[in-house]
Short mmCIF file of C-alpha atoms and ligand atoms in Angstrom, two decimals:
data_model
loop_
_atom_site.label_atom_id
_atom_site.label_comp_id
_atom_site.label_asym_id
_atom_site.label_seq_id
_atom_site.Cartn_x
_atom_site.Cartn_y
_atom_site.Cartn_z
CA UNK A 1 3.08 -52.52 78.74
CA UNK A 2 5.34 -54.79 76.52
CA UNK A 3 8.10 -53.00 75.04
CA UNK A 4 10.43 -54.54 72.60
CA UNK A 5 13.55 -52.33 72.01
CA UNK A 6 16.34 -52.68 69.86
CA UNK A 7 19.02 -49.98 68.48
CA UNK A 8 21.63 -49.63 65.64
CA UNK A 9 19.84 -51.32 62.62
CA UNK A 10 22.19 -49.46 60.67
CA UNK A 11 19.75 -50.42 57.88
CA UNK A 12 20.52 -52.09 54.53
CA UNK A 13 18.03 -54.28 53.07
CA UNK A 14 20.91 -56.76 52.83
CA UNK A 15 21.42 -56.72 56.90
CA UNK A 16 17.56 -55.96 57.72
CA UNK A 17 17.25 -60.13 55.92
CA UNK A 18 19.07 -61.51 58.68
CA UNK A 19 16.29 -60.81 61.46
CA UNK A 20 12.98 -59.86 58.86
CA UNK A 21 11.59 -63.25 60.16
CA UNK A 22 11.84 -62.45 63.88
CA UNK A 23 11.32 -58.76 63.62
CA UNK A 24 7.61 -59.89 61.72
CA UNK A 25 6.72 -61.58 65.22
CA UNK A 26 7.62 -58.80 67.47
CA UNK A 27 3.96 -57.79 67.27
CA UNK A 28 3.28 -60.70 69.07
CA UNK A 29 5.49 -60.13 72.09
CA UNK A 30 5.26 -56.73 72.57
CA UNK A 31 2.70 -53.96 72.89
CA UNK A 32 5.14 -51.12 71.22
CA UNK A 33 8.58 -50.86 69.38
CA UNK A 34 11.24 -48.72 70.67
CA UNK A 35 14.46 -47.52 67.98
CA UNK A 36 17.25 -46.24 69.92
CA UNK A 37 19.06 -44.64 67.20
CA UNK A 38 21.37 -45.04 64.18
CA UNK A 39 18.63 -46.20 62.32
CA UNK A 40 20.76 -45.48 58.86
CA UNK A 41 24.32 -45.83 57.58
CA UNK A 42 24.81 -42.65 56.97
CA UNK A 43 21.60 -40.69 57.47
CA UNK A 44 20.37 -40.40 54.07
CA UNK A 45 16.55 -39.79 53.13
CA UNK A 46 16.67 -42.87 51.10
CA UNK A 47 18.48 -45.01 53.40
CA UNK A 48 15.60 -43.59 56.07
CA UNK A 49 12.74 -44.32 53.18
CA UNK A 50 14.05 -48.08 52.93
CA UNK A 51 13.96 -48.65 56.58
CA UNK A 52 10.48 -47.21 57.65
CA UNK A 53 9.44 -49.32 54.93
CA UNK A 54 10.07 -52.23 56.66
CA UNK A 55 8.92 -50.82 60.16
CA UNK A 56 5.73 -49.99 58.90
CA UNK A 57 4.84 -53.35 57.83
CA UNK A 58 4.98 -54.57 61.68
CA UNK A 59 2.26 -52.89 62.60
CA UNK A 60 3.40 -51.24 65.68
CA UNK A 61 3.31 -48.36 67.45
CA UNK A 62 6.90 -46.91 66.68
CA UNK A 63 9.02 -44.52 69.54
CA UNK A 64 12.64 -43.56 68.27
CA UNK A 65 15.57 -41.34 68.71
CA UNK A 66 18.28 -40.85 66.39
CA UNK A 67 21.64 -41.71 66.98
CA UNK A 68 25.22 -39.92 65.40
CA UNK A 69 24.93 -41.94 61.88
CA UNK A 70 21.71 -40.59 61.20
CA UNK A 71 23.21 -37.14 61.29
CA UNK A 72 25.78 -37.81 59.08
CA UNK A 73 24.91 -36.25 56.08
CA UNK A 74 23.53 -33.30 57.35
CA UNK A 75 19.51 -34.74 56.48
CA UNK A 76 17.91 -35.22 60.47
CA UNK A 77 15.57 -33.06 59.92
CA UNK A 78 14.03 -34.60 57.06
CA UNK A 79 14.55 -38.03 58.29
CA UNK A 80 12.56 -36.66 61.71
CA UNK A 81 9.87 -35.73 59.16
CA UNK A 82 9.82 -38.82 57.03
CA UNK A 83 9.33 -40.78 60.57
CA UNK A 84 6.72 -38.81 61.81
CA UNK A 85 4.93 -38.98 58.23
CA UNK A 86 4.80 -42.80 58.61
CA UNK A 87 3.61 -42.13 62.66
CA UNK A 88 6.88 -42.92 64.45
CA UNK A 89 6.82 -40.89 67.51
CA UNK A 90 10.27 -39.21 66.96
CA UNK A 91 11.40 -37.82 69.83
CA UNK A 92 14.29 -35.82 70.55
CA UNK A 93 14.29 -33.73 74.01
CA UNK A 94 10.42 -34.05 73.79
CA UNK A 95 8.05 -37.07 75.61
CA UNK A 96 5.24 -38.99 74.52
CA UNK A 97 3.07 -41.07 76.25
CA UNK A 98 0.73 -44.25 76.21
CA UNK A 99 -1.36 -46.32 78.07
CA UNK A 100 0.41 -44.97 81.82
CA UNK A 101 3.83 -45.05 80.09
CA UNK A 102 5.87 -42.01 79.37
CA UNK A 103 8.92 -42.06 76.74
CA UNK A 104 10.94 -39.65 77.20
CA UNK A 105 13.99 -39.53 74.67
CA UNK A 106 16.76 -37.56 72.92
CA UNK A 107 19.93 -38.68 70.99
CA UNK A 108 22.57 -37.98 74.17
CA UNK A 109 25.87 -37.45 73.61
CA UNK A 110 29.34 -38.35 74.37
CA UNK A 111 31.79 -36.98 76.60
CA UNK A 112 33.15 -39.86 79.58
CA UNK A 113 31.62 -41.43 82.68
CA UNK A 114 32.23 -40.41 86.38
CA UNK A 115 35.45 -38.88 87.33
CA UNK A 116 36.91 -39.31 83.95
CA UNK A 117 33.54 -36.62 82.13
CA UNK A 118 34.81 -34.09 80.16
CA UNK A 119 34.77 -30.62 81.30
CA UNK A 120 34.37 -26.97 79.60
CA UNK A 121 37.63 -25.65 80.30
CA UNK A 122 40.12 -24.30 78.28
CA UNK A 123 40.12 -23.93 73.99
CA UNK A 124 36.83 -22.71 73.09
CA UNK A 125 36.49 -25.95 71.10
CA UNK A 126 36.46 -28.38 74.26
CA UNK A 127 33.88 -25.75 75.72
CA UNK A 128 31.76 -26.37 72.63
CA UNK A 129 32.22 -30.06 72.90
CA UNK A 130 31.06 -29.67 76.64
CA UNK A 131 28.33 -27.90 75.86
CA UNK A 132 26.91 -30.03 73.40
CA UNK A 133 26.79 -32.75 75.96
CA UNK A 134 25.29 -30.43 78.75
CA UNK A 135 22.65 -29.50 75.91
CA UNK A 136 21.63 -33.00 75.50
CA UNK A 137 21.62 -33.70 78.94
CA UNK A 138 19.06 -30.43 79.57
CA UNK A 139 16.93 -31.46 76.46
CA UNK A 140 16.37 -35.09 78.55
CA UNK A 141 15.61 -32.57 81.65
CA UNK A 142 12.72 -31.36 79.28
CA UNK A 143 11.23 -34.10 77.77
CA UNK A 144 11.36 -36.02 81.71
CA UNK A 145 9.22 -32.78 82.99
CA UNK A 146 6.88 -33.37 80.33
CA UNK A 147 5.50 -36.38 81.62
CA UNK A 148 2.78 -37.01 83.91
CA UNK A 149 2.58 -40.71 83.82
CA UNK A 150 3.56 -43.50 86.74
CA UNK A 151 5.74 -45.21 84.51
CA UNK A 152 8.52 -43.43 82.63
CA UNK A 153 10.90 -45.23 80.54
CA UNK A 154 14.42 -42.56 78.75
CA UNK A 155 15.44 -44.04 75.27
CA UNK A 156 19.30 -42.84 74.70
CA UNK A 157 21.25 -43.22 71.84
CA UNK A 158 24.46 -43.00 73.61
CA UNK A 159 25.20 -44.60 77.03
CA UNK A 160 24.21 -42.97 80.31
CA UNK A 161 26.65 -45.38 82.37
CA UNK A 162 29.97 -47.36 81.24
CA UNK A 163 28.45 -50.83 82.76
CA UNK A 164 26.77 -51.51 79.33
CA UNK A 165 29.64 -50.41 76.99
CA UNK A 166 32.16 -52.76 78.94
CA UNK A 167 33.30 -55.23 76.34
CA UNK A 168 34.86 -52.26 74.02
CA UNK A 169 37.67 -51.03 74.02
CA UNK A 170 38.38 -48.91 76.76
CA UNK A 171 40.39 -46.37 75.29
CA UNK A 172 36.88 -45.64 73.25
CA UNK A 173 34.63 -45.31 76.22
CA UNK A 174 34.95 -41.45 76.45
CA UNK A 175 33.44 -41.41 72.85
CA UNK A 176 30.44 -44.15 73.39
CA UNK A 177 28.24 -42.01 76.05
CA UNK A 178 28.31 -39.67 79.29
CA UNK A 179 27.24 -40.20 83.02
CA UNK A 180 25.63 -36.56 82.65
CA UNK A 181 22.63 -38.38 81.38
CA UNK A 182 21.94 -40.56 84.13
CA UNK A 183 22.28 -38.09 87.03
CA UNK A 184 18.79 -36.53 84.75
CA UNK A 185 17.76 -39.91 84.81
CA UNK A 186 18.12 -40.74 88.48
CA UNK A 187 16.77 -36.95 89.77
CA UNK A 188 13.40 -38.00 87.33
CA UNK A 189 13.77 -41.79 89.27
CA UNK A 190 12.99 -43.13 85.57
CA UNK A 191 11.80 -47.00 85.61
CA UNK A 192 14.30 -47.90 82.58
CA UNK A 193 16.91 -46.83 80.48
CA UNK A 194 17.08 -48.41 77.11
CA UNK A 195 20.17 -47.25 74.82
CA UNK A 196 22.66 -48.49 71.66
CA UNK A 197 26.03 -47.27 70.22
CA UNK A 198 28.08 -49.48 72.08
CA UNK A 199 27.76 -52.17 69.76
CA UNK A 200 29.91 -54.56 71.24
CA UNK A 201 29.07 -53.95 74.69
CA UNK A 202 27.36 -55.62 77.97
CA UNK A 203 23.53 -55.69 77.81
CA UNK A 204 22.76 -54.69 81.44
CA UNK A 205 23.62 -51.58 83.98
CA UNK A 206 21.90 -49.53 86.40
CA UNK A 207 22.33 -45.86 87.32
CA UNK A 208 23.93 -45.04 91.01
CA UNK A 209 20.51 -44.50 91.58
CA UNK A 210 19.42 -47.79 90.50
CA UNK A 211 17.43 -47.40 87.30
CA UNK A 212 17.82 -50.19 85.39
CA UNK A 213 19.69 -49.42 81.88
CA UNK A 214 19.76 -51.70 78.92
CA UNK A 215 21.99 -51.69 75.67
CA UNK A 216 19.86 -52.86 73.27
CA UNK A 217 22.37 -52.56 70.29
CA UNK A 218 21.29 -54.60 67.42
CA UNK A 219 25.04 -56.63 67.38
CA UNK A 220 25.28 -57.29 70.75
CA UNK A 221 21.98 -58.44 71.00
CA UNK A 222 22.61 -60.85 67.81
CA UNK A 223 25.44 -61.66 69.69
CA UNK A 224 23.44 -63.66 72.30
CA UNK A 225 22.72 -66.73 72.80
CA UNK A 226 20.09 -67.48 71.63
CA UNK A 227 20.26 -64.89 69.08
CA UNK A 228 17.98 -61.79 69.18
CA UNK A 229 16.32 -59.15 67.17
CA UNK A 230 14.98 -56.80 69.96
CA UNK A 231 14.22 -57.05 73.75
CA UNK A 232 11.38 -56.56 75.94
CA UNK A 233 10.58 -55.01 78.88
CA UNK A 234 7.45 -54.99 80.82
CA UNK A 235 7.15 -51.36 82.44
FE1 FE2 B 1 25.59 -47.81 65.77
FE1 FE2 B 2 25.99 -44.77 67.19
#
């Protein structure tokens, strides 16, 4: 299967100009569309409404998570709705699959790679912070024991591994993902790891297990050369 992935549209009719050409071909390269989060600004129905308007059009099947902006406002759950109304597989700690290929997503969360991961100790506060991440990290648990097919492919939001946020600033690295996700990812031995939020950082990684993982924020991707809307992956 051909998957074309890309992540932060951050969508604006104004920015979604810039790559409506190329994004109108994508059918054409790939075989499915994957959306790995902060498909909105700032998560608002009509912000969502705007965007799936455009998605639609391309005439592919659709498999997204959300990322933190689309939760800004407090709307996810109707924005999950609105998605699945149009038949984007939304998926967040749940799997879907296709043609041998299992998707298995959720939104992540941040938190700090290897040594440097936060732990629950102390203020009740850091605990709750903590847990939030562990959460996340036991909703991808889920949604990997769902599937049944050969092929599994995890679509983050945030980054399982600090290779592919290298290239920001590395006092914000704490806040742009957390290695909890890709100890899930290695037990499950997924095939690929596709993720965003790290908008300016390094396109390619792998797990300690060795499962390859791919930023495919929209910037950095744009940021290419040549320039590019989305990526794909045969799986
Ligand atoms: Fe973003
Ligand atoms: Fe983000």
């Amino acid at each position: 299967m051909r998957i074309a992935a890309v992540a932060d549209l951050h969508f604006s009719p104004q920015s979604y100009d810039r790559i409506r050409e190329t994004m109108g071909r994508v059918r054409d390269e790939a075989d499915l569309l994957v959306l790995a989060g902060d498909l909105t600004n700032y998560g608002r129905p009509e912000e969502m409404e705007s965007m799936l308007n455009a998605i639609v059009r391309l005439r592919l099947p659709v498999v997204a998570v959300l990322g933190n902006h689309d939760y800004e406002s407090g709307h996810q759950a109707e924005l999950m709705k609105m998605m699945t109304a149009e038949g984007v597989k939304v998926l967040d700690g749940t799997g879907y699959e296709r043609d041998g290929v299992g998707f298995a997503g959720t939104k992540g969360f941040l938190g700090g790679f290897g040594r440097g991961v936060l732990t629950a100790f102390g203020e009740p506060e850091v605990k709750a912070f903590v847990q939030a991440a562990i959460d996340e990290t036991m909703k991808l648990e889920r949604a990997l024991s769902q599937l049944r097919t050969p092929k599994t492919v995890v679509v983050l939001h945030y980054a399982p591994v600090p290779e592919t946020v290298r290239g920001e600033p590395p006092e914000i690295f704490p806040y742009l993902g957390s290695s909890r996700l890709a100890e899930v990812v290695d037990r499950h031995k997924a095939d690929l790891v596709v993720h965003g939020h790290a908008h300016h950082g390094a396109p390619d990684g792998k797990t300690v297990g060795g499962v390859p993982v791919a930023n495919v924020a929209l910037s950095l991707l744009q940021s290419q050369n040549p320039p590019r809307a989305f990526r794909v992956f045969d799986v």
